[in-house]
Short mmCIF file of C-alpha atoms and ligand atoms in Angstrom, two decimals:
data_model
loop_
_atom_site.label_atom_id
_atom_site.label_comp_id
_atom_site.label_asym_id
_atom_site.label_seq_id
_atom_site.Cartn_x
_atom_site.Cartn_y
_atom_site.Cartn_z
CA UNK A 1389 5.65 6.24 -47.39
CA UNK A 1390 7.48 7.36 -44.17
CA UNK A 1391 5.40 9.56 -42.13
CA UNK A 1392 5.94 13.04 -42.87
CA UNK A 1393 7.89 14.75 -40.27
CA UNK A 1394 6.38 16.39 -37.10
CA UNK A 1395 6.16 20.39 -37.49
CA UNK A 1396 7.36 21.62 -33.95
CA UNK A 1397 4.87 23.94 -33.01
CA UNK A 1398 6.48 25.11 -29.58
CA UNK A 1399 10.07 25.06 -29.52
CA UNK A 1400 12.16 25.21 -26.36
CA UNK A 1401 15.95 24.98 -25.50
CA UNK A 1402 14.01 22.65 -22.58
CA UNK A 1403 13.88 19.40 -24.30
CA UNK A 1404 9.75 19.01 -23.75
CA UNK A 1405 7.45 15.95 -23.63
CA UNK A 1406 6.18 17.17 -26.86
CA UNK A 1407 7.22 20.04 -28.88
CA UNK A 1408 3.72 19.56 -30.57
CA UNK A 1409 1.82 21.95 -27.79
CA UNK A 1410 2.19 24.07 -25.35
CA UNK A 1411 2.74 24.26 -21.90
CA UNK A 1412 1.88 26.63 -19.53
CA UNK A 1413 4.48 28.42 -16.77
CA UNK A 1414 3.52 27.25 -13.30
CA UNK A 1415 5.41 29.57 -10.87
CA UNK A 1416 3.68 28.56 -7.34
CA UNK A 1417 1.67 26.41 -5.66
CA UNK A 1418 -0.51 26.06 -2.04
CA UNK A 1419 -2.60 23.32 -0.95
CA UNK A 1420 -4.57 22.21 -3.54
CA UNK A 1421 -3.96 24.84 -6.49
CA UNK A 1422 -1.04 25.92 -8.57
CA UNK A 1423 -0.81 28.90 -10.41
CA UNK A 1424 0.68 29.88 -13.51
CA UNK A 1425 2.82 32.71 -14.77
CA UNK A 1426 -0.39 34.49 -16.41
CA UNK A 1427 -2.36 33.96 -12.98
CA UNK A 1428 -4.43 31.01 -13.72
CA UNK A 1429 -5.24 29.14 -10.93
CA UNK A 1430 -5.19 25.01 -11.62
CA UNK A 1431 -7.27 22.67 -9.26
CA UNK A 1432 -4.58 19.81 -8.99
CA UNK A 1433 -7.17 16.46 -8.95
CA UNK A 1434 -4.46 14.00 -10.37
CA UNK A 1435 -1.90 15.04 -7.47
CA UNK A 1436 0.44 15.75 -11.18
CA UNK A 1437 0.40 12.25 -11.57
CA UNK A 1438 -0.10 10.76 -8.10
CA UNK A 1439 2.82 12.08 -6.90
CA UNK A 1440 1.72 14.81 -4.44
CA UNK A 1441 -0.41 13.94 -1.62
CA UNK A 1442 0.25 16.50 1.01
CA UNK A 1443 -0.47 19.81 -0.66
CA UNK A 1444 1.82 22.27 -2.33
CA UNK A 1445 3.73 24.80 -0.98
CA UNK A 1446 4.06 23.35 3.02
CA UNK A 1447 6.80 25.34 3.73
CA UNK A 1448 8.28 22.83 6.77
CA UNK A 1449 9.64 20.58 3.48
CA UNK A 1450 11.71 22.88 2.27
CA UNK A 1451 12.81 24.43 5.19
CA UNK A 1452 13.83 20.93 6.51
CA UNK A 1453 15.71 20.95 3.00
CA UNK A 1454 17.47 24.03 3.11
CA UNK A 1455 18.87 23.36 6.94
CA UNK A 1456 20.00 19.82 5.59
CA UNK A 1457 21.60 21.18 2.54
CA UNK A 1458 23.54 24.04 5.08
CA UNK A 1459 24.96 21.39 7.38
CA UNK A 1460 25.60 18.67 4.43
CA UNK A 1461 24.65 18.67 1.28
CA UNK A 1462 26.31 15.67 0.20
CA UNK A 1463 28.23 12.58 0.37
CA UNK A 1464 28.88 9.74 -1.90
CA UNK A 1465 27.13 6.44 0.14
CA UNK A 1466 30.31 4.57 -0.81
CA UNK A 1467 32.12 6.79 1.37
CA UNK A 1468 30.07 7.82 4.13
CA UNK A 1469 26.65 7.23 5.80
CA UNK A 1470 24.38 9.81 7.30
CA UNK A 1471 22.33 10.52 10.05
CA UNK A 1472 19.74 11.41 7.97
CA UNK A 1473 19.77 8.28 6.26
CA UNK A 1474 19.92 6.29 9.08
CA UNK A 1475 17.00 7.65 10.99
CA UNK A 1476 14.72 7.74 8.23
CA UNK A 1477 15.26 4.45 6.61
CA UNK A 1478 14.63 3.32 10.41
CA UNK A 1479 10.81 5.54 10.41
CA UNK A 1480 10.31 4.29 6.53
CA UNK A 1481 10.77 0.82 7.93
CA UNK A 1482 8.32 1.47 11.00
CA UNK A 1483 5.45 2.82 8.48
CA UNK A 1484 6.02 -0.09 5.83
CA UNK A 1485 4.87 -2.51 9.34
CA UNK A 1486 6.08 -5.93 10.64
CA UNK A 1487 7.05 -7.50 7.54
CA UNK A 1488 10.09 -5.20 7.47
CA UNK A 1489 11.33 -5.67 10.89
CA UNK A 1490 14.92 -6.02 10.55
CA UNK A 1491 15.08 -5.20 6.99
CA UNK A 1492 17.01 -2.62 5.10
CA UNK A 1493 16.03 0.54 2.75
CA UNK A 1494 18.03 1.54 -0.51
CA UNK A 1495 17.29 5.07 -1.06
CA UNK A 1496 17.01 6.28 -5.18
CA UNK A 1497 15.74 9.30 -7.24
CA UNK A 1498 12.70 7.66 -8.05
CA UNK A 1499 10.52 5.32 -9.34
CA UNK A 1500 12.60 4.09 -12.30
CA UNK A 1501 15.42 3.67 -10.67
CA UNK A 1502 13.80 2.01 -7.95
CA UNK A 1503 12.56 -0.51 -9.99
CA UNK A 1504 16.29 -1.05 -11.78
CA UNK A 1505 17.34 -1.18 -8.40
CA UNK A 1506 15.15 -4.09 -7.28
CA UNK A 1507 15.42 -6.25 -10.26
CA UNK A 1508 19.23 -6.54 -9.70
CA UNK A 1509 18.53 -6.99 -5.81
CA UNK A 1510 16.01 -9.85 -6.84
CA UNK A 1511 18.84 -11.36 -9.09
CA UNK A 1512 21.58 -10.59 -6.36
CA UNK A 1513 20.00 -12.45 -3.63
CA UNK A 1514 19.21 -15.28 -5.82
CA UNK A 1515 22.57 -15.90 -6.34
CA UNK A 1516 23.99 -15.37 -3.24
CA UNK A 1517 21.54 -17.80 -1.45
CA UNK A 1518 22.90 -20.47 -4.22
CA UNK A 1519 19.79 -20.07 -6.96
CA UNK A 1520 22.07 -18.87 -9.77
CA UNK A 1521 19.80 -20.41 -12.97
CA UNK A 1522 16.98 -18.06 -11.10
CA UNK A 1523 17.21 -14.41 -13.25
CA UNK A 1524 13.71 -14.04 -14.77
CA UNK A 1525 11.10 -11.28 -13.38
CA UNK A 1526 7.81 -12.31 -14.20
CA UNK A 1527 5.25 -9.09 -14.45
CA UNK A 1528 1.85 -8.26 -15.24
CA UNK A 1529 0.02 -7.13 -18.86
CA UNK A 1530 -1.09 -3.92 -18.92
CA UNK A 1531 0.86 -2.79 -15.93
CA UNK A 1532 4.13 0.16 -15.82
CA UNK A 1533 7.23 0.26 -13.58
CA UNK A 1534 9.26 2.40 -15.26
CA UNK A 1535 11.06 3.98 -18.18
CA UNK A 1536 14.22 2.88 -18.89
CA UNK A 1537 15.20 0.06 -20.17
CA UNK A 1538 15.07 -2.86 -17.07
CA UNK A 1539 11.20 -1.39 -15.93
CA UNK A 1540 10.67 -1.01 -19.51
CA UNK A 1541 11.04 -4.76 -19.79
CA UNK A 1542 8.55 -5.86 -17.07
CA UNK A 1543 6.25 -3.15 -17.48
CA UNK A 1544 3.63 -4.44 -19.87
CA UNK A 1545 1.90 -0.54 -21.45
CA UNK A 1546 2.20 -1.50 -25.09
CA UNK A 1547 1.83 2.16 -25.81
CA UNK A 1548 5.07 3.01 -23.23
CA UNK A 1549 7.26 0.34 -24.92
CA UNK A 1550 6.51 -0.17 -28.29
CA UNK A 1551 9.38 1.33 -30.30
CA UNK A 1552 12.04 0.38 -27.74
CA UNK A 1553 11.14 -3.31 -27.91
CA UNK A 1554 14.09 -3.98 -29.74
CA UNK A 1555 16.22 -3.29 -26.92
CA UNK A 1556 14.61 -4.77 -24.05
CA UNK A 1557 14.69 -8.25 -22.73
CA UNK A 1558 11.80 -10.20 -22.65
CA UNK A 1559 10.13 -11.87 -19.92
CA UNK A 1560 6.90 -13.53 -19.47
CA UNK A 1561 3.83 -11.53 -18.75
CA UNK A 1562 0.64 -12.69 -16.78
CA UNK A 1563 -2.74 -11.37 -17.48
CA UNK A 1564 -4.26 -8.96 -15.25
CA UNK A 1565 -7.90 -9.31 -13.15
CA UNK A 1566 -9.60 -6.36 -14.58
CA UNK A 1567 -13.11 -6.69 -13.62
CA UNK A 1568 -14.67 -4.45 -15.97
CA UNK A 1569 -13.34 -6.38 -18.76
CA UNK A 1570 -13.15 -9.25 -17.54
CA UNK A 1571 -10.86 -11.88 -20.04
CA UNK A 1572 -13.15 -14.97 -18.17
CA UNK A 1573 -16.04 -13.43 -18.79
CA UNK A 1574 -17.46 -13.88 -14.99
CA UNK A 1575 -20.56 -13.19 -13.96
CA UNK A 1576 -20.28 -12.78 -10.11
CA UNK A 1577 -18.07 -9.42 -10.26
CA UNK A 1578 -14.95 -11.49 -9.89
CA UNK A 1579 -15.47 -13.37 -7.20
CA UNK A 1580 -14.06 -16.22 -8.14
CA UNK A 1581 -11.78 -15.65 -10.95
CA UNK A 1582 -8.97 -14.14 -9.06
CA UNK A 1583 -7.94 -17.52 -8.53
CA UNK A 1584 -7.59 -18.22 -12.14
CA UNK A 1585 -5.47 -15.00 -12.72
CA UNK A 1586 -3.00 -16.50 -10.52
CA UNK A 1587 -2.86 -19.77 -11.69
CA UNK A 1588 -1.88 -17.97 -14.59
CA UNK A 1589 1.00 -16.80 -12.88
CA UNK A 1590 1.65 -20.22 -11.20
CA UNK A 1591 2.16 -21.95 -15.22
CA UNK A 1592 4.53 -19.18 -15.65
CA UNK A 1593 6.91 -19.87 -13.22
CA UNK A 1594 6.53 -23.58 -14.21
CA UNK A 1595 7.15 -22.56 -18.17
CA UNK A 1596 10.33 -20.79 -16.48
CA UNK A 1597 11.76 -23.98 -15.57
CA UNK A 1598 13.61 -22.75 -12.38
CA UNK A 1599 14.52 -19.39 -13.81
CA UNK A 1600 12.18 -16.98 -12.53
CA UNK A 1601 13.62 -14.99 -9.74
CA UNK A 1602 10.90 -12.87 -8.84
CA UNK A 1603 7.29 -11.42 -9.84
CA UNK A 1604 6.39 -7.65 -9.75
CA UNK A 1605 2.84 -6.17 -9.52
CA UNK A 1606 1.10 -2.79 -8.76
CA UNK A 1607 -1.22 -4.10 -5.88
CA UNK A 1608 -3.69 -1.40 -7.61
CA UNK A 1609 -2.90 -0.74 -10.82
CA UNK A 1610 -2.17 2.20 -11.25
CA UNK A 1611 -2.02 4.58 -14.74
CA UNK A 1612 -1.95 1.80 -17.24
CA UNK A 1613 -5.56 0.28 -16.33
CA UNK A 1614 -6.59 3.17 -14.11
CA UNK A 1615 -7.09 2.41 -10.52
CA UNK A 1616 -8.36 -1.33 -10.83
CA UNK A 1617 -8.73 -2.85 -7.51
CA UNK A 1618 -7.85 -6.59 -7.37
CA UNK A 1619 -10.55 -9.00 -6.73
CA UNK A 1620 -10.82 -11.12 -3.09
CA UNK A 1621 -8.36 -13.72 -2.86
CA UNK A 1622 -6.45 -12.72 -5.48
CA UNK A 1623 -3.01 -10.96 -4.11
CA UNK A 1624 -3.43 -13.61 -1.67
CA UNK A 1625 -3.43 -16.51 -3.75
CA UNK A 1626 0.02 -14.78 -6.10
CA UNK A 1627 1.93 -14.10 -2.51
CA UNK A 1628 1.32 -17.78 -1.62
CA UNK A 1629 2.11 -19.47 -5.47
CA UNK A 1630 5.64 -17.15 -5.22
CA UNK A 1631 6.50 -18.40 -1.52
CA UNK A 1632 5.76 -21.83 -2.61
CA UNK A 1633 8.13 -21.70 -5.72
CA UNK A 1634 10.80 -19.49 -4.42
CA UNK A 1635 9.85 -16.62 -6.38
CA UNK A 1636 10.77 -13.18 -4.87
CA UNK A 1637 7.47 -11.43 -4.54
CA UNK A 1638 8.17 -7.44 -5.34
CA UNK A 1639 5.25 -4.86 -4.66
CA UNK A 1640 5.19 -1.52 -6.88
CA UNK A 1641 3.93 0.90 -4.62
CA UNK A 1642 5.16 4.01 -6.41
CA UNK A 1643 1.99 5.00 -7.46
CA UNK A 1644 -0.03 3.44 -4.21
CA UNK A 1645 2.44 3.79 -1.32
CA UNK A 1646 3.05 6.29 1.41
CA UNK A 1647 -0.92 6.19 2.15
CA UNK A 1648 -2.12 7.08 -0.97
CA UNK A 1649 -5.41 4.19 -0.98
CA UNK A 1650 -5.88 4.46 3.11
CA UNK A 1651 -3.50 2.06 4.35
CA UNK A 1652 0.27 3.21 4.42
CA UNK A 1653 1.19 0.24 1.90
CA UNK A 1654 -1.58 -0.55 -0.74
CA UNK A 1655 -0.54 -4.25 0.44
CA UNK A 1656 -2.17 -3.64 3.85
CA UNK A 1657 -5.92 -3.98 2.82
CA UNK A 1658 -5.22 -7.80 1.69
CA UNK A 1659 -2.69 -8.46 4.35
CA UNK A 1660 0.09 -9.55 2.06
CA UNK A 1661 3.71 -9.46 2.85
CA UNK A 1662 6.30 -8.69 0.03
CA UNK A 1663 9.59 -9.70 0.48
CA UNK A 1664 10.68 -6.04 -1.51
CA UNK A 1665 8.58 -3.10 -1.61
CA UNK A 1666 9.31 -0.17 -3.76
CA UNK A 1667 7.64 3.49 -3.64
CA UNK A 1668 8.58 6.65 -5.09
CA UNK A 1669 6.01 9.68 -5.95
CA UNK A 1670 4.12 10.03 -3.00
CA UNK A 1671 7.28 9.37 -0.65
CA UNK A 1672 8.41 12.70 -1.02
CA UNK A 1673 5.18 13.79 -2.15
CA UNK A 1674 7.49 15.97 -5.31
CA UNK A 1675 9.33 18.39 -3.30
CA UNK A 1676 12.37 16.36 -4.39
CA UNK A 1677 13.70 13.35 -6.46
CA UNK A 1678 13.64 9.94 -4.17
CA UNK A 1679 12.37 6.49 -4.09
CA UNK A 1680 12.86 3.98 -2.09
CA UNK A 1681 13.48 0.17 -2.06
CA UNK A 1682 12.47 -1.70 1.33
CA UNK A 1683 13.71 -4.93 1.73
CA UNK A 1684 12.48 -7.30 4.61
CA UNK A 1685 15.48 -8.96 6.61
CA UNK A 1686 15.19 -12.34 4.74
CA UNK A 1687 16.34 -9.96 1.59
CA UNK A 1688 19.02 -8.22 3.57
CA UNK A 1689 20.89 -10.99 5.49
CA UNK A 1690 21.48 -12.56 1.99
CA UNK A 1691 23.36 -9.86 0.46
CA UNK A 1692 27.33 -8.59 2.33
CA UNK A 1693 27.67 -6.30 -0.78
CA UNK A 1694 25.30 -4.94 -3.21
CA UNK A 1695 26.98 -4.56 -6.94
CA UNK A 1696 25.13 -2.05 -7.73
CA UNK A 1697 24.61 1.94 -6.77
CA UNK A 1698 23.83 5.95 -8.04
CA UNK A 1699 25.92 8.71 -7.62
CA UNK A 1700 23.27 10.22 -6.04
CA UNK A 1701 21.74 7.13 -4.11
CA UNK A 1702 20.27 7.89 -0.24
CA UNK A 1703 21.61 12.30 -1.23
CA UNK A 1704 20.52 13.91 1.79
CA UNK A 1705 18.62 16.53 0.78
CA UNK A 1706 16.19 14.75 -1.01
CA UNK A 1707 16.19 12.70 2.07
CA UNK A 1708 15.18 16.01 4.39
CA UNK A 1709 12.26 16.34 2.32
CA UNK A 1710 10.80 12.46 2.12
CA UNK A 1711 11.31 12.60 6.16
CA UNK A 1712 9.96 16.45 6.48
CA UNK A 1713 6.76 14.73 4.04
CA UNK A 1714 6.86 11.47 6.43
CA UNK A 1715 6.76 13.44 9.68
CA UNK A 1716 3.79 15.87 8.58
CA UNK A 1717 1.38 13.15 6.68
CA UNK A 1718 1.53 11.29 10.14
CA UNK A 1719 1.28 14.20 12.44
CA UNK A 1720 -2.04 15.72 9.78
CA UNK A 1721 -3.32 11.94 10.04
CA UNK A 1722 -3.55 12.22 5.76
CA UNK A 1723 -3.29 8.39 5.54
CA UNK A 1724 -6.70 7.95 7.54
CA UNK A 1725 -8.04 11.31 5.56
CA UNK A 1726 -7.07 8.68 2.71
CA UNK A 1727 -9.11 6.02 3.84
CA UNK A 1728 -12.57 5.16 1.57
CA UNK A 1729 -13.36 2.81 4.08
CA UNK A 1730 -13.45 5.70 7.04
CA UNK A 1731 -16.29 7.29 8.09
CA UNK A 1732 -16.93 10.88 6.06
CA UNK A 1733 -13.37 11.21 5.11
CA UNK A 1734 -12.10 12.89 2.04
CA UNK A 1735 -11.45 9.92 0.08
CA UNK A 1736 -15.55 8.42 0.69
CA UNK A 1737 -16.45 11.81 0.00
CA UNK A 1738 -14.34 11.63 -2.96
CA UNK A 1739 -15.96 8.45 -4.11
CA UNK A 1740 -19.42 9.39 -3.79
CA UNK A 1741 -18.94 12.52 -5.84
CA UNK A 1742 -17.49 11.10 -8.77
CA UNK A 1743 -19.72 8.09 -9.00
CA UNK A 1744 -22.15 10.72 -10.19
CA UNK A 1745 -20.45 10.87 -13.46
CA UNK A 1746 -21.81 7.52 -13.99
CA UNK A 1747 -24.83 9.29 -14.71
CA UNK A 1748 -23.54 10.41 -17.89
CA UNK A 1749 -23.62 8.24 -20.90
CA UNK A 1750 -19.87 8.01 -21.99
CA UNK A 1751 -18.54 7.04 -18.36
CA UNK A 1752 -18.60 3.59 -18.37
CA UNK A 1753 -16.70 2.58 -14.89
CA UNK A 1754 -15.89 4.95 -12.14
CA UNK A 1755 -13.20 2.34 -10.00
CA UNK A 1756 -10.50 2.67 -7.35
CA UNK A 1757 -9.47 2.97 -3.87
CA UNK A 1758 -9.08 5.86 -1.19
CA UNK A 1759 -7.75 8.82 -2.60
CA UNK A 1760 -6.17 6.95 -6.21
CA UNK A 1761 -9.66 6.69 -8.70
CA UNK A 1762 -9.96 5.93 -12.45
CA UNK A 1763 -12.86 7.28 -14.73
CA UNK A 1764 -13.16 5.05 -17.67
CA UNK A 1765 -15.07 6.00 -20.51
CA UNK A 1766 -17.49 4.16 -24.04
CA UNK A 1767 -18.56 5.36 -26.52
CA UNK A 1768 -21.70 2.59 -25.91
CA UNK A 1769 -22.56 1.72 -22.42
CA UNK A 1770 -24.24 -1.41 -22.98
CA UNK A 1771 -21.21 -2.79 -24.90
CA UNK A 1772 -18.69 -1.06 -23.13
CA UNK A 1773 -17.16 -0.30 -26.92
CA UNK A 1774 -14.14 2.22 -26.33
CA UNK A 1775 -13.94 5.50 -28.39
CA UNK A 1776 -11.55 5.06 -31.30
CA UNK A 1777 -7.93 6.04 -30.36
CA UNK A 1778 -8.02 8.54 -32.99
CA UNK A 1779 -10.56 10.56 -31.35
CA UNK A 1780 -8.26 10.91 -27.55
CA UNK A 1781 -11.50 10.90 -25.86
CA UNK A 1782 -9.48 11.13 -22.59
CA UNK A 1783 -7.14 14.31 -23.80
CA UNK A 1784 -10.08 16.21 -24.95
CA UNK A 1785 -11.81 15.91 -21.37
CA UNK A 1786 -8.45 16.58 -19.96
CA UNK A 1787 -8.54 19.83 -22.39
CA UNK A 1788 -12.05 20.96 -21.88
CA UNK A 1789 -11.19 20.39 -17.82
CA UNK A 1790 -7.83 22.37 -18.01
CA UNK A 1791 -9.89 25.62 -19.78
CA UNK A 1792 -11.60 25.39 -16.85
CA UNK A 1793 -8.90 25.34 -14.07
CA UNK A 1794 -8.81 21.52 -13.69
CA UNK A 1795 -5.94 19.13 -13.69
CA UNK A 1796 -6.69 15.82 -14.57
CA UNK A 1797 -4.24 12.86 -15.79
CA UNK A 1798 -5.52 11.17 -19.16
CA UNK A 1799 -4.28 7.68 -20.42
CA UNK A 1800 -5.02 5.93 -23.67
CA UNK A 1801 -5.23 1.92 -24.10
CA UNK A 1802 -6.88 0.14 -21.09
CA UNK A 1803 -8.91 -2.10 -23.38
CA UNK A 1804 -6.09 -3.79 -25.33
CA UNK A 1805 -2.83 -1.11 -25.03
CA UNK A 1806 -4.12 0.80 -27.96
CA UNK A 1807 -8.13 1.45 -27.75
CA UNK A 1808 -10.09 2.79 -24.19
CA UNK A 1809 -9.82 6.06 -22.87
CA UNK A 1810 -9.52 7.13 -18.63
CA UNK A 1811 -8.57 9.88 -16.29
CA UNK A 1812 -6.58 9.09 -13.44
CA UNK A 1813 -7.84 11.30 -10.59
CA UNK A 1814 -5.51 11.13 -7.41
CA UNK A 1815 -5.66 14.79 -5.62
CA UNK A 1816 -3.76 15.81 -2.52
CA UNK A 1817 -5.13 14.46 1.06
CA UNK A 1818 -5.56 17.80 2.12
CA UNK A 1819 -8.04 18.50 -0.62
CA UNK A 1820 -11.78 19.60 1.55
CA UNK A 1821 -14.94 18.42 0.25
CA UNK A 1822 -15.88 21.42 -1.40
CA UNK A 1823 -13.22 21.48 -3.68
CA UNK A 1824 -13.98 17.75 -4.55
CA UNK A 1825 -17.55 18.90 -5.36
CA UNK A 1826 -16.42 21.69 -7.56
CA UNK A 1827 -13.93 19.38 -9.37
CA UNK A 1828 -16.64 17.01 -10.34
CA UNK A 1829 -19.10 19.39 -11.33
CA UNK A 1830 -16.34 20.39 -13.37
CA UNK A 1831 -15.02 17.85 -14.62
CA UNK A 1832 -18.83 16.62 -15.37
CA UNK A 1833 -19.14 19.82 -18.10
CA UNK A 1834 -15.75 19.04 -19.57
CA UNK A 1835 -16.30 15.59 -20.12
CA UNK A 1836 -19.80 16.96 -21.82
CA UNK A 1837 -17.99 19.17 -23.65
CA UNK A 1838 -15.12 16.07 -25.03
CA UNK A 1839 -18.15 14.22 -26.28
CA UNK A 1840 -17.94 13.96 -30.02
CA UNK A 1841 -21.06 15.65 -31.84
C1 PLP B 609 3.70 1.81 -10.54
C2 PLP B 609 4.82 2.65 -11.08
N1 PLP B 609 6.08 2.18 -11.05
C3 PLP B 609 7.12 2.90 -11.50
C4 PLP B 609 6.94 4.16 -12.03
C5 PLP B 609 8.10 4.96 -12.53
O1 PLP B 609 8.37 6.00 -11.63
P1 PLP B 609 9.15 7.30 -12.10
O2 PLP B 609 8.33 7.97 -13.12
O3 PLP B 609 9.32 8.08 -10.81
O4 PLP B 609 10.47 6.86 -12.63
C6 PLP B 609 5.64 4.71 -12.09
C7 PLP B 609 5.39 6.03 -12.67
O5 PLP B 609 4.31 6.42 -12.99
C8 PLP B 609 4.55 3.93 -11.60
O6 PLP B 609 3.29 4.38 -11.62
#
């Protein structure tokens, strides 16, 4: 028997994630907080979902909006370029470091589209340097680029793509080093078995037969798995199996870029060099819609004339803001304030507190990097057995911590794309160590509170 049908609690003429709750109104937001139309105050501790990182409500972002949007407020990019564009694709290129020099920056509305954007450049350049049979992007299990249909199809959240597989092309996915669970069943914390994780990727290309084109990875992954860091050698070892086979290596920094782990690029803390980089989120930190591909020169001197564009590619507005975000994470130094690796920054004080939900007995691994962290939850410690999916272990923490003020970001299926609960916790740089200590206390009662009876 067909399921019966949904009873839609909350209409709206806005067409909602779900019409199965409700939302509240947020009407403002400073720093850390927003606030919603009844006056509740939120502690934002997932950023929304890693998207801001330099506080809400700076007012120089939107006034470097509004004076762009009085002088121009668009022009269609296959008419006209714009000084806007030009200078900050020139800065964006600066931060993203050496590996760019020379290259080029195709400005987007997002992630998503980002992504789209990249897969055709990776097939473009293929063919233009004489590699036509190459069209395949390999990608990662467990990983997400993107919603429609193209990031779909190299995004591997079984959850995220399920229905629409149907209508997405297929190609091959590589398993993913996640150390907690690890699939080799290692016994020195992955020290070693990075290596075999990329060989997996090296028999890949070889089952390809000369088709792949390129591979795309989250250098920390980033909601699917929650913040796993990869293991030593590992990133290494993939950059230097794609060079060697003429794979385009793509990094998916829309969740880690724009300083978001303590290094501008999450690519910096293993020294790799991707010949396309894509970020989103963070780059304009949500004061407007952009992303951004960055292509290094080797990309760029391939291609006279890219078939492919947006209306509302590189729109200048949305261009004020990423630069107005660009200009004041540098000049507030939020990318070292990012840094777990600094001395008594945010993001080590950040770590510290929330390893002290390990002492409780359904937080199984606290993981991640500077300020992007995952909080993965058992139901048995010892085994590391995941809550059944039924019981949305992570939503009812995220409930219990939004009763209390606190904004967290809860994903379901870790352990195999169905089962295994986390929070993704990824709170604005300027967040003070006060407010991180509140937010775990916090978020230590609600996750008390989630546990089932
Ligand atoms: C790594 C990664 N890539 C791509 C996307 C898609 O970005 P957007 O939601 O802006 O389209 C996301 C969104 O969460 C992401 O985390």
């Amino acid at each position: 028997m067909a399921d019966p049908i949904p009873v839609h609690s909350a209409r709206s003429p806005v067409f909602r994630r779900s019409f199965l709750k409700t939302f509240p109104s947020a009407v403002r937001g400073e720093g850390v907080y927003l606030w919603d139309s009844e006056g509740k105050r939120y502690l934002d501790f997932s950023g929304s979902a890693a998207v801001n990182f330099i506080g809400h409500g700076v007012q120089e972002i939107p006034a470097a909006m509004a004076e762009q949007a009085k002088q121009l407020e668009f022009v269609h990019t296959s008419q006209f370029t714009t000084p806007i564009a030009e200078e900050y694709a020139q800065e964006l290129l600066d931060f993203a470091g050496a590996n760019f020099h020379g290259g080029a920056v195709y400005f987007t509305c997002g992630g998503s589209e980002s992504v789209e954007t990249t897969l055709k450049l990776a097939r473009q350049y293929q063919v233009e340097i004489g590699q036509t049979r190459r069209y395949q992007v390999l990608s990662r299990m467990q990983s997400y680029h993107g919603s429609t249909l193209g990031a779909l199809s190299v995004s591997g959240n079984k959850r995220r793509r399920e229905i629409y597989l149907p209508m997405v092309r297929e190609f091959a996915h590589v398993g993913i080093p996640y150390c907690y669970r690890c699939n080799y069943d290692c016994t020195d914390g992955c020290r070693n078995c990075g290596l075999e994780y990329a060989a997996e990727l090296e028999k890949a290309i070889e089952s390809a037969d000369g088709q792949a084109a390129a591979f795309i990875f989250e250098p920390v992954s980033g909601a699917t798995l929650g913040a796993v860091v990869p293991p030593p050698g590992y990133l290494q070892k993939i950059a230097e199996v794609c060079r060697r086979h003429g794979v385009l290596l793509i990094a998916d920094e829309v969740m880690t870029g724009m300083g978001r782990t303590g290094r501008n690029f999450a690519v910096d803390h293993w020294d790799i060099a991707p010949d396309i980089l894509v970020t989103a989120k963070g780059l304009s930190s949500g004061y407007a819609p952009l992303g951004a591909v960055i292509a290094t020169k080797k990309v760029v001197d391939a291609i006279a004339s890219f078939l492919h564009g947006f209306t509302y590619n590189a729109h200048p507005v949305s261009l004020a803001a990423g630069r107005a975000v660009l200009g004041y994470l540098r000049q507030r130094k939020l990318v070292q304030a990012a840094d777990s690796g600094g001395k008594d920054t945010v993001a080590t004080k950040l770590e510290r507190s929330l390893s002290t939900l390990l002492d409780l007995d359904t937080v199984g691994e606290v993981r991640g990097i500077g300020l992007l962290r995952g909080v993965e939850f058992v139901s048995n410690k010892q085994t590391k057995k995941p809550f059944a999916p039924e019981l949305s272990f992570a939503g009812r923490v995220t409930n219990a911590a939004l009763k209390r003020g606190l904004l967290v970001y809860p994903i379901q299926g870790c352990v195999d794309g169905v089962s295994g609960d986390h929070l993704l916790i990824a709170p604005p740089a300027v967040i003070t160590s006060e407010q991180i200590d509140w937010s775990a206390q916090v978020l230590k009662e609600a996750i008390e509170e989630a546990r089932p009876q």
